């Protein structure tokens, strides 16, 4: 039985959000570990301990990144095309940073040379620290609006520049994202290590949590001040209509990003979850409840990403230069048939991915210790 078109549009908005949260949780903790690598590991053995906590899993976690990109391409083709045109250099910077991850993990321990290994350690740092920062900056620009417009043939033209993306508000949201992923990595390290590395990871978790919460709350007050107006649809919309971004009328107002929170007060649970989850994760980590702390950190990620999604709905990619060109849940999607086929494919393959990932982490659970590293000098990491 095929679901109706408006329902599928909403389902795919939720599924893309789930994939983004899944990517931030699963790939985020190994990026956070990479970010902390040069700082929590003070010698080669300690750094090998850190690397071995994520070494068996990081490439499997990339499935969430690839699946998320593929889902946006198939479900929201106009968003995919416009975003990759407007954020072209930012996307390339992410890809260049990600190149350091496979070669860093594979080549770092091939040569027993301090300079060689230190160089790859910093390469892994770049591969872990740069993507979350850029993704956070991208979200900050989405909340402000992206300078693009469509012509009558629905061909998009981007009129901004790479450096314009690095504005103060976007950099603040970049700090939120970076601190959030660093916190997640620190909590994971605390769960998988012991001794000096674990102690440093616990301190890093507390620091990252404080920075994340302060930046997150600061960004919220910045939006609430009206300095960055939100977007709202002022014309009637037909959720069942075929995609046509230019068929609506969009206006900006100071409180538009808060309208959904006034309409559905339950949404306030999302920012609360982001704040309480982050602080709770840091405190639970120091108390030794590291697995519970990891769950709290994951919930904080869901809360932060959900906060942005809840504020922007139904907008996905607002336009700052031609308001009516803004892309929404209703007018940036693929056909009814495409969304249906993708939905049923997701019902089949998503549980398989979750089951395999859970099995892999269960099989390779436990602490990574310096004794284990010394006893396995010739392992890949």
mmCIF file of C-alpha atoms in Angstrom:
data_model
loop_
_atom_site.group_PDB
_atom_site.id
_atom_site.type_symbol
_atom_site.label_atom_id
_atom_site.label_comp_id
_atom_site.label_asym_id
_atom_site.label_seq_id
_atom_site.Cartn_x
_atom_site.Cartn_y
_atom_site.Cartn_z
ATOM 1 C CA UNK A 1 0.000 0.000 0.000
ATOM 2 C CA UNK A 2 1.477 3.342 -1.092
ATOM 3 C CA UNK A 3 1.462 6.225 1.379
ATOM 4 C CA UNK A 4 0.087 9.565 0.212
ATOM 5 C CA UNK A 5 2.479 12.233 -1.069
ATOM 6 C CA UNK A 6 2.228 14.736 1.839
ATOM 7 C CA UNK A 7 2.855 11.956 4.372
ATOM 8 C CA UNK A 8 5.910 10.764 2.465
ATOM 9 C CA UNK A 9 7.280 14.310 2.331
ATOM 10 C CA UNK A 10 7.050 14.515 6.124
ATOM 11 C CA UNK A 11 8.476 11.029 6.582
ATOM 12 C CA UNK A 12 11.515 11.883 4.471
ATOM 13 C CA UNK A 13 12.077 15.107 6.380
ATOM 14 C CA UNK A 14 12.171 12.984 9.543
ATOM 15 C CA UNK A 15 14.325 10.261 7.954
ATOM 16 C CA UNK A 16 16.907 12.737 6.693
ATOM 17 C CA UNK A 17 17.001 14.161 10.212
ATOM 18 C CA UNK A 18 17.495 10.664 11.640
ATOM 19 C CA UNK A 19 20.353 10.050 9.210
ATOM 20 C CA UNK A 20 22.009 13.345 10.177
ATOM 21 C CA UNK A 21 21.689 12.489 13.864
ATOM 22 C CA UNK A 22 22.947 8.947 13.188
ATOM 23 C CA UNK A 23 25.945 10.322 11.318
ATOM 24 C CA UNK A 24 26.728 12.787 14.114
ATOM 25 C CA UNK A 25 26.496 10.064 16.766
ATOM 26 C CA UNK A 26 28.247 7.189 14.989
ATOM 27 C CA UNK A 27 30.838 8.991 12.876
ATOM 28 C CA UNK A 28 30.938 11.878 15.335
ATOM 29 C CA UNK A 29 32.502 9.977 18.201
ATOM 30 C CA UNK A 30 35.448 8.805 16.082
ATOM 31 C CA UNK A 31 35.866 12.334 14.704
ATOM 32 C CA UNK A 32 35.866 13.558 18.289
ATOM 33 C CA UNK A 33 38.520 10.991 19.143
ATOM 34 C CA UNK A 34 40.610 12.233 16.201
ATOM 35 C CA UNK A 35 40.231 15.806 17.426
ATOM 36 C CA UNK A 36 41.499 14.834 20.882
ATOM 37 C CA UNK A 37 44.248 12.471 19.675
ATOM 38 C CA UNK A 38 47.247 14.872 19.910
ATOM 39 C CA UNK A 39 46.139 16.137 23.312
ATOM 40 C CA UNK A 40 45.034 13.121 25.353
ATOM 41 C CA UNK A 41 47.872 10.936 24.089
ATOM 42 C CA UNK A 42 51.232 12.210 25.358
ATOM 43 C CA UNK A 43 53.415 9.468 23.865
ATOM 44 C CA UNK A 44 53.263 6.963 21.033
ATOM 45 C CA UNK A 45 51.794 4.156 23.130
ATOM 46 C CA UNK A 46 49.022 6.369 24.507
ATOM 47 C CA UNK A 47 48.189 7.618 21.045
ATOM 48 C CA UNK A 48 48.001 4.060 19.764
ATOM 49 C CA UNK A 49 45.581 3.334 22.593
ATOM 50 C CA UNK A 50 43.421 6.248 21.446
ATOM 51 C CA UNK A 51 43.531 5.205 17.784
ATOM 52 C CA UNK A 52 42.693 1.582 18.570
ATOM 53 C CA UNK A 53 39.446 2.582 20.301
ATOM 54 C CA UNK A 54 38.011 3.655 16.913
ATOM 55 C CA UNK A 55 40.310 1.911 14.433
ATOM 56 C CA UNK A 56 38.064 -1.139 13.872
ATOM 57 C CA UNK A 57 34.894 0.955 13.494
ATOM 58 C CA UNK A 58 35.549 4.294 11.809
ATOM 59 C CA UNK A 59 35.198 3.085 8.210
ATOM 60 C CA UNK A 60 31.944 1.265 9.002
ATOM 61 C CA UNK A 61 30.591 4.454 10.542
ATOM 62 C CA UNK A 62 31.135 6.232 7.219
ATOM 63 C CA UNK A 63 28.039 4.347 6.036
ATOM 64 C CA UNK A 64 25.938 6.968 7.827
ATOM 65 C CA UNK A 65 27.720 9.781 5.969
ATOM 66 C CA UNK A 66 27.319 8.122 2.577
ATOM 67 C CA UNK A 67 23.712 7.122 3.254
ATOM 68 C CA UNK A 68 22.837 10.640 4.406
ATOM 69 C CA UNK A 69 24.318 12.194 1.263
ATOM 70 C CA UNK A 70 22.577 9.633 -0.918
ATOM 71 C CA UNK A 71 19.247 10.207 0.809
ATOM 72 C CA UNK A 72 19.469 13.977 0.281
ATOM 73 C CA UNK A 73 20.376 13.413 -3.378
ATOM 74 C CA UNK A 74 17.423 11.076 -3.980
ATOM 75 C CA UNK A 75 14.779 12.600 -1.704
ATOM 76 C CA UNK A 76 15.654 16.311 -2.013
ATOM 77 C CA UNK A 77 17.362 16.725 -5.417
ATOM 78 C CA UNK A 78 16.887 20.507 -5.512
ATOM 79 C CA UNK A 79 18.474 20.855 -2.066
ATOM 80 C CA UNK A 80 21.377 18.601 -3.079
ATOM 81 C CA UNK A 81 22.059 20.509 -6.310
ATOM 82 C CA UNK A 82 21.732 23.951 -4.722
ATOM 83 C CA UNK A 83 23.763 23.095 -1.623
ATOM 84 C CA UNK A 84 26.628 21.555 -3.557
ATOM 85 C CA UNK A 85 26.733 24.611 -5.819
ATOM 86 C CA UNK A 86 26.577 27.148 -2.997
ATOM 87 C CA UNK A 87 28.764 25.275 -0.519
ATOM 88 C CA UNK A 88 31.148 23.895 -3.157
ATOM 89 C CA UNK A 89 34.436 24.993 -1.586
ATOM 90 C CA UNK A 90 33.197 24.170 1.908
ATOM 91 C CA UNK A 91 32.280 20.650 0.762
ATOM 92 C CA UNK A 92 35.687 20.271 -0.868
ATOM 93 C CA UNK A 93 37.342 21.347 2.387
ATOM 94 C CA UNK A 94 35.401 18.604 4.188
ATOM 95 C CA UNK A 95 36.465 16.014 1.611
ATOM 96 C CA UNK A 96 40.114 17.136 1.723
ATOM 97 C CA UNK A 97 40.052 16.824 5.522
ATOM 98 C CA UNK A 98 38.418 13.397 5.333
ATOM 99 C CA UNK A 99 41.243 12.170 3.067
ATOM 100 C CA UNK A 100 43.528 12.207 6.108
ATOM 101 C CA UNK A 101 41.427 9.589 7.885
ATOM 102 C CA UNK A 102 41.919 6.452 5.751
ATOM 103 C CA UNK A 103 45.565 7.173 4.969
ATOM 104 C CA UNK A 104 46.244 8.218 8.556
ATOM 105 C CA UNK A 105 44.766 5.065 10.050
ATOM 106 C CA UNK A 106 46.469 2.833 7.479
ATOM 107 C CA UNK A 107 49.926 4.419 7.285
ATOM 108 C CA UNK A 108 50.556 5.881 10.728
ATOM 109 C CA UNK A 109 52.093 2.763 12.282
ATOM 110 C CA UNK A 110 53.766 1.420 9.144
ATOM 111 C CA UNK A 111 57.034 3.161 9.993
ATOM 112 C CA UNK A 112 58.482 3.334 13.502
ATOM 113 C CA UNK A 113 59.597 6.942 13.229
ATOM 114 C CA UNK A 114 58.451 9.698 15.652
ATOM 115 C CA UNK A 115 58.218 12.404 12.966
ATOM 116 C CA UNK A 116 56.284 10.144 10.610
ATOM 117 C CA UNK A 117 53.806 9.131 13.299
ATOM 118 C CA UNK A 118 53.384 12.640 14.687
ATOM 119 C CA UNK A 119 52.625 13.948 11.198
ATOM 120 C CA UNK A 120 49.846 11.405 10.706
ATOM 121 C CA UNK A 121 48.514 12.106 14.212
ATOM 122 C CA UNK A 122 47.982 15.733 13.217
ATOM 123 C CA UNK A 123 46.489 14.533 9.941
ATOM 124 C CA UNK A 124 43.946 12.513 11.916
ATOM 125 C CA UNK A 125 43.306 15.620 14.014
ATOM 126 C CA UNK A 126 42.488 17.597 10.845
ATOM 127 C CA UNK A 127 40.253 14.788 9.601
ATOM 128 C CA UNK A 128 38.371 14.783 12.892
ATOM 129 C CA UNK A 129 38.190 18.502 13.670
ATOM 130 C CA UNK A 130 37.486 20.167 10.316
ATOM 131 C CA UNK A 131 34.268 18.396 9.160
ATOM 132 C CA UNK A 132 32.222 19.100 12.337
ATOM 133 C CA UNK A 133 33.316 22.734 12.267
ATOM 134 C CA UNK A 134 32.285 23.181 8.626
ATOM 135 C CA UNK A 135 28.982 21.338 9.087
ATOM 136 C CA UNK A 136 28.192 23.630 12.007
ATOM 137 C CA UNK A 137 29.061 26.703 9.936
ATOM 138 C CA UNK A 138 26.750 25.387 7.207
ATOM 139 C CA UNK A 139 23.858 25.101 9.666
ATOM 140 C CA UNK A 140 24.500 28.667 10.805
ATOM 141 C CA UNK A 141 24.236 29.872 7.225
ATOM 142 C CA UNK A 142 21.015 27.926 6.681
ATOM 143 C CA UNK A 143 19.443 29.742 9.635
ATOM 144 C CA UNK A 144 20.471 33.076 8.099
ATOM 145 C CA UNK A 145 19.506 32.179 4.545
ATOM 146 C CA UNK A 146 21.711 31.250 1.610
ATOM 147 C CA UNK A 147 22.170 33.661 -1.342
ATOM 148 C CA UNK A 148 20.685 31.738 -4.271
ATOM 149 C CA UNK A 149 17.707 32.015 -6.595
ATOM 150 C CA UNK A 150 15.891 30.000 -9.245
ATOM 151 C CA UNK A 151 15.020 31.132 -12.738
ATOM 152 C CA UNK A 152 11.831 30.106 -14.552
ATOM 153 C CA UNK A 153 13.486 26.826 -15.564
ATOM 154 C CA UNK A 154 14.308 26.028 -11.902
ATOM 155 C CA UNK A 155 18.018 26.420 -12.520
ATOM 156 C CA UNK A 156 19.630 27.717 -9.348
ATOM 157 C CA UNK A 157 22.293 30.410 -9.212
ATOM 158 C CA UNK A 158 24.424 30.990 -6.133
ATOM 159 C CA UNK A 159 25.590 34.581 -5.652
ATOM 160 C CA UNK A 160 27.621 34.304 -2.446
ATOM 161 C CA UNK A 161 31.264 33.486 -1.759
ATOM 162 C CA UNK A 162 33.161 31.043 0.423
ATOM 163 C CA UNK A 163 34.432 33.755 2.770
ATOM 164 C CA UNK A 164 30.911 35.112 3.255
ATOM 165 C CA UNK A 165 30.021 31.780 4.849
ATOM 166 C CA UNK A 166 32.481 32.523 7.663
ATOM 167 C CA UNK A 167 30.313 35.162 9.326
ATOM 168 C CA UNK A 168 30.140 35.604 13.127
ATOM 169 C CA UNK A 169 26.881 33.728 13.725
ATOM 170 C CA UNK A 170 27.932 30.809 11.504
ATOM 171 C CA UNK A 171 31.272 30.589 13.300
ATOM 172 C CA UNK A 172 29.382 30.446 16.609
ATOM 173 C CA UNK A 173 27.263 27.544 15.374
ATOM 174 C CA UNK A 174 30.500 25.976 14.152
ATOM 175 C CA UNK A 175 31.776 26.146 17.743
ATOM 176 C CA UNK A 176 28.573 24.423 18.916
ATOM 177 C CA UNK A 177 29.085 21.596 16.430
ATOM 178 C CA UNK A 178 32.806 21.230 17.099
ATOM 179 C CA UNK A 179 32.390 21.189 20.883
ATOM 180 C CA UNK A 180 29.472 18.763 20.610
ATOM 181 C CA UNK A 181 31.488 16.249 18.587
ATOM 182 C CA UNK A 182 34.560 16.709 20.796
ATOM 183 C CA UNK A 183 32.399 15.995 23.857
ATOM 184 C CA UNK A 184 31.059 12.855 22.210
ATOM 185 C CA UNK A 185 34.560 11.649 21.384
ATOM 186 C CA UNK A 186 35.795 12.389 24.901
ATOM 187 C CA UNK A 187 32.953 10.413 26.449
ATOM 188 C CA UNK A 188 33.664 7.480 24.134
ATOM 189 C CA UNK A 189 37.365 7.597 25.025
ATOM 190 C CA UNK A 190 36.498 7.619 28.711
ATOM 191 C CA UNK A 191 34.453 4.473 28.150
ATOM 192 C CA UNK A 192 37.142 2.602 26.202
ATOM 193 C CA UNK A 193 40.343 3.615 28.013
ATOM 194 C CA UNK A 194 41.785 3.761 31.513
ATOM 195 C CA UNK A 195 44.495 5.528 33.489
ATOM 196 C CA UNK A 196 46.018 8.787 32.285
ATOM 197 C CA UNK A 197 44.292 8.766 28.894
ATOM 198 C CA UNK A 198 40.913 8.289 30.529
ATOM 199 C CA UNK A 199 41.579 11.093 33.033
ATOM 200 C CA UNK A 200 42.497 13.527 30.257
ATOM 201 C CA UNK A 201 39.426 12.488 28.266
ATOM 202 C CA UNK A 202 37.228 13.167 31.313
ATOM 203 C CA UNK A 203 38.670 16.678 31.628
ATOM 204 C CA UNK A 204 38.173 17.236 27.896
ATOM 205 C CA UNK A 205 34.544 16.110 28.177
ATOM 206 C CA UNK A 206 33.826 18.657 30.897
ATOM 207 C CA UNK A 207 35.491 21.485 28.979
ATOM 208 C CA UNK A 208 33.765 20.604 25.715
ATOM 209 C CA UNK A 209 30.373 20.360 27.435
ATOM 210 C CA UNK A 210 30.720 23.814 28.965
ATOM 211 C CA UNK A 211 31.810 25.367 25.656
ATOM 212 C CA UNK A 212 29.015 23.623 23.771
ATOM 213 C CA UNK A 213 26.270 24.708 26.179
ATOM 214 C CA UNK A 214 27.478 28.313 26.331
ATOM 215 C CA UNK A 215 27.732 28.557 22.537
ATOM 216 C CA UNK A 216 24.377 26.793 22.048
ATOM 217 C CA UNK A 217 22.582 29.100 24.475
ATOM 218 C CA UNK A 218 24.387 32.113 22.984
ATOM 219 C CA UNK A 219 23.233 31.192 19.472
ATOM 220 C CA UNK A 220 19.677 30.813 20.759
ATOM 221 C CA UNK A 221 19.684 34.273 22.352
ATOM 222 C CA UNK A 222 21.203 35.719 19.171
ATOM 223 C CA UNK A 223 18.286 34.357 17.142
ATOM 224 C CA UNK A 224 15.759 35.403 19.785
ATOM 225 C CA UNK A 225 17.036 38.971 19.704
ATOM 226 C CA UNK A 226 15.685 39.371 16.195
ATOM 227 C CA UNK A 227 19.088 40.248 14.769
ATOM 228 C CA UNK A 228 18.682 37.297 12.379
ATOM 229 C CA UNK A 229 15.105 37.237 11.047
ATOM 230 C CA UNK A 230 13.545 33.881 10.281
ATOM 231 C CA UNK A 231 11.425 32.768 7.328
ATOM 232 C CA UNK A 232 7.703 32.047 7.036
ATOM 233 C CA UNK A 233 5.361 31.055 4.220
ATOM 234 C CA UNK A 234 2.625 33.692 3.854
ATOM 235 C CA UNK A 235 0.686 32.102 0.988
ATOM 236 C CA UNK A 236 -1.492 29.011 0.937
ATOM 237 C CA UNK A 237 0.385 25.758 0.313
ATOM 238 C CA UNK A 238 -0.771 22.442 -1.061
ATOM 239 C CA UNK A 239 1.313 19.655 0.517
ATOM 240 C CA UNK A 240 0.190 17.258 -2.228
ATOM 241 C CA UNK A 241 1.278 19.499 -5.101
ATOM 242 C CA UNK A 242 4.173 18.698 -7.410
ATOM 243 C CA UNK A 243 7.464 20.377 -6.426
ATOM 244 C CA UNK A 244 7.688 24.034 -7.496
ATOM 245 C CA UNK A 245 9.689 26.312 -5.184
ATOM 246 C CA UNK A 246 8.468 29.462 -6.957
ATOM 247 C CA UNK A 247 4.777 28.730 -6.366
ATOM 248 C CA UNK A 248 4.751 30.148 -2.831
ATOM 249 C CA UNK A 249 5.273 33.498 -1.137
ATOM 250 C CA UNK A 250 7.836 33.788 1.652
ATOM 251 C CA UNK A 251 8.372 36.632 4.136
ATOM 252 C CA UNK A 252 10.929 37.288 6.861
ATOM 253 C CA UNK A 253 10.147 38.271 10.424
ATOM 254 C CA UNK A 254 12.131 38.564 13.632
ATOM 255 C CA UNK A 255 10.249 35.790 15.443
ATOM 256 C CA UNK A 256 9.698 33.372 12.547
ATOM 257 C CA UNK A 257 12.229 30.810 13.818
ATOM 258 C CA UNK A 258 10.326 30.692 17.118
ATOM 259 C CA UNK A 259 6.837 30.247 15.640
ATOM 260 C CA UNK A 260 6.959 26.454 15.748
ATOM 261 C CA UNK A 261 7.956 26.524 19.410
ATOM 262 C CA UNK A 262 4.947 28.728 20.171
ATOM 263 C CA UNK A 263 2.690 26.459 18.085
ATOM 264 C CA UNK A 264 4.002 23.196 19.563
ATOM 265 C CA UNK A 265 5.436 23.830 23.070
ATOM 266 C CA UNK A 266 6.615 20.208 23.279
ATOM 267 C CA UNK A 267 9.457 21.195 20.936
ATOM 268 C CA UNK A 268 11.117 22.973 23.864
ATOM 269 C CA UNK A 269 12.146 19.504 25.024
ATOM 270 C CA UNK A 270 14.742 19.466 22.214
ATOM 271 C CA UNK A 271 16.962 22.379 23.375
ATOM 272 C CA UNK A 272 16.531 21.223 26.978
ATOM 273 C CA UNK A 273 17.701 17.769 25.916
ATOM 274 C CA UNK A 274 20.728 19.320 24.194
ATOM 275 C CA UNK A 275 21.772 21.243 27.313
ATOM 276 C CA UNK A 276 20.943 18.639 29.965
ATOM 277 C CA UNK A 277 22.354 15.810 27.856
ATOM 278 C CA UNK A 278 25.694 17.575 27.367
ATOM 279 C CA UNK A 279 26.174 18.551 31.005
ATOM 280 C CA UNK A 280 24.881 15.178 32.176
ATOM 281 C CA UNK A 281 27.316 13.356 29.883
ATOM 282 C CA UNK A 282 30.276 15.276 31.320
ATOM 283 C CA UNK A 283 29.211 14.679 34.933
ATOM 284 C CA UNK A 284 28.402 11.001 34.356
ATOM 285 C CA UNK A 285 31.793 10.532 32.726
ATOM 286 C CA UNK A 286 33.583 11.889 35.782
ATOM 287 C CA UNK A 287 31.428 9.662 37.974
ATOM 288 C CA UNK A 288 32.540 6.588 36.026
ATOM 289 C CA UNK A 289 29.157 5.842 34.436
ATOM 290 C CA UNK A 290 30.695 6.062 30.983
ATOM 291 C CA UNK A 291 28.161 3.993 29.031
ATOM 292 C CA UNK A 292 25.270 6.037 30.408
ATOM 293 C CA UNK A 293 27.307 9.154 29.641
ATOM 294 C CA UNK A 294 27.640 8.045 26.013
ATOM 295 C CA UNK A 295 23.861 7.685 25.770
ATOM 296 C CA UNK A 296 23.436 11.157 27.311
ATOM 297 C CA UNK A 297 25.910 12.624 24.832
ATOM 298 C CA UNK A 298 24.044 10.976 21.938
ATOM 299 C CA UNK A 299 20.775 12.437 23.219
ATOM 300 C CA UNK A 300 22.426 15.863 23.414
ATOM 301 C CA UNK A 301 23.371 15.571 19.737
ATOM 302 C CA UNK A 302 19.798 14.635 18.851
ATOM 303 C CA UNK A 303 18.557 17.594 20.892
ATOM 304 C CA UNK A 304 20.851 20.143 19.238
ATOM 305 C CA UNK A 305 20.173 18.980 15.675
ATOM 306 C CA UNK A 306 16.464 18.607 16.470
ATOM 307 C CA UNK A 307 16.384 22.160 17.829
ATOM 308 C CA UNK A 308 17.553 23.554 14.485
ATOM 309 C CA UNK A 309 15.203 21.309 12.515
ATOM 310 C CA UNK A 310 12.229 22.183 14.705
ATOM 311 C CA UNK A 311 12.884 25.897 14.331
ATOM 312 C CA UNK A 312 13.291 25.806 10.543
ATOM 313 C CA UNK A 313 10.412 23.478 9.616
ATOM 314 C CA UNK A 314 9.125 23.425 6.902
ATOM 315 C CA UNK A 315 12.177 25.217 5.476
ATOM 316 C CA UNK A 316 15.192 23.169 4.453
ATOM 317 C CA UNK A 317 17.303 25.750 2.637
ATOM 318 C CA UNK A 318 15.993 29.349 2.808
ATOM 319 C CA UNK A 319 17.120 31.898 0.238
ATOM 320 C CA UNK A 320 18.322 35.293 1.407
ATOM 321 C CA UNK A 321 18.314 36.935 -2.050
ATOM 322 C CA UNK A 322 14.976 35.685 -3.436
ATOM 323 C CA UNK A 323 12.698 34.655 -0.588
ATOM 324 C CA UNK A 324 10.282 32.754 -2.812
ATOM 325 C CA UNK A 325 13.114 30.506 -4.050
ATOM 326 C CA UNK A 326 13.511 29.086 -0.545
ATOM 327 C CA UNK A 327 13.381 25.294 -0.490
ATOM 328 C CA UNK A 328 10.947 23.588 1.875
ATOM 329 C CA UNK A 329 9.782 20.117 2.798
ATOM 330 C CA UNK A 330 6.850 20.526 0.392
ATOM 331 C CA UNK A 331 8.556 21.751 -2.780
ATOM 332 C CA UNK A 332 12.119 20.373 -2.916
ATOM 333 C CA UNK A 333 11.369 16.648 -3.015
ATOM 334 C CA UNK A 334 11.417 13.884 -5.590
ATOM 335 C CA UNK A 335 8.367 12.249 -7.116
ATOM 336 C CA UNK A 336 5.764 10.295 -5.173
ATOM 337 C CA UNK A 337 7.027 7.010 -6.639
ATOM 338 C CA UNK A 338 10.677 7.754 -5.803
ATOM 339 C CA UNK A 339 9.878 8.616 -2.182
ATOM 340 C CA UNK A 340 7.765 5.459 -1.867
ATOM 341 C CA UNK A 341 10.452 3.143 -3.230
ATOM 342 C CA UNK A 342 13.099 4.757 -1.037
ATOM 343 C CA UNK A 343 10.865 4.469 2.022
ATOM 344 C CA UNK A 344 10.358 0.729 1.651
ATOM 345 C CA UNK A 345 14.060 0.222 0.872
ATOM 346 C CA UNK A 346 14.864 2.074 4.094
ATOM 347 C CA UNK A 347 12.517 -0.178 6.062
ATOM 348 C CA UNK A 348 14.562 -3.151 4.838
ATOM 349 C CA UNK A 349 18.139 -1.898 4.988
ATOM 350 C CA UNK A 350 18.143 0.460 7.984
ATOM 351 C CA UNK A 351 17.578 -2.355 10.529
ATOM 352 C CA UNK A 352 20.372 -4.342 8.858
ATOM 353 C CA UNK A 353 22.801 -1.434 9.289
ATOM 354 C CA UNK A 354 21.774 -0.933 12.917
ATOM 355 C CA UNK A 355 22.037 -4.673 13.662
ATOM 356 C CA UNK A 356 25.458 -5.046 12.052
ATOM 357 C CA UNK A 357 26.828 -1.936 13.766
ATOM 358 C CA UNK A 358 25.532 -3.091 17.154
ATOM 359 C CA UNK A 359 27.029 -6.550 16.630
ATOM 360 C CA UNK A 360 30.433 -5.116 15.640
ATOM 361 C CA UNK A 361 30.609 -2.891 18.715
ATOM 362 C CA UNK A 362 29.524 -5.755 20.961
ATOM 363 C CA UNK A 363 32.192 -8.112 19.591
ATOM 364 C CA UNK A 364 34.964 -5.510 19.960
ATOM 365 C CA UNK A 365 33.846 -4.038 23.274
ATOM 366 C CA UNK A 366 36.079 -3.582 26.291
ATOM 367 C CA UNK A 367 38.987 -1.410 27.360
ATOM 368 C CA UNK A 368 41.980 -0.704 25.131
ATOM 369 C CA UNK A 369 45.030 -0.701 27.413
ATOM 370 C CA UNK A 370 48.710 0.071 27.046
ATOM 371 C CA UNK A 371 49.470 -3.555 27.929
ATOM 372 C CA UNK A 372 47.323 -4.668 24.986
ATOM 373 C CA UNK A 373 49.191 -2.296 22.651
ATOM 374 C CA UNK A 374 52.622 -3.512 23.803
ATOM 375 C CA UNK A 375 51.523 -7.120 23.367
ATOM 376 C CA UNK A 376 50.306 -6.424 19.819
ATOM 377 C CA UNK A 377 53.068 -4.245 18.392
ATOM 378 C CA UNK A 378 52.422 -5.439 14.836
ATOM 379 C CA UNK A 379 48.697 -4.686 14.662
ATOM 380 C CA UNK A 380 47.462 -2.295 11.950
ATOM 381 C CA UNK A 381 47.072 0.654 14.328
#
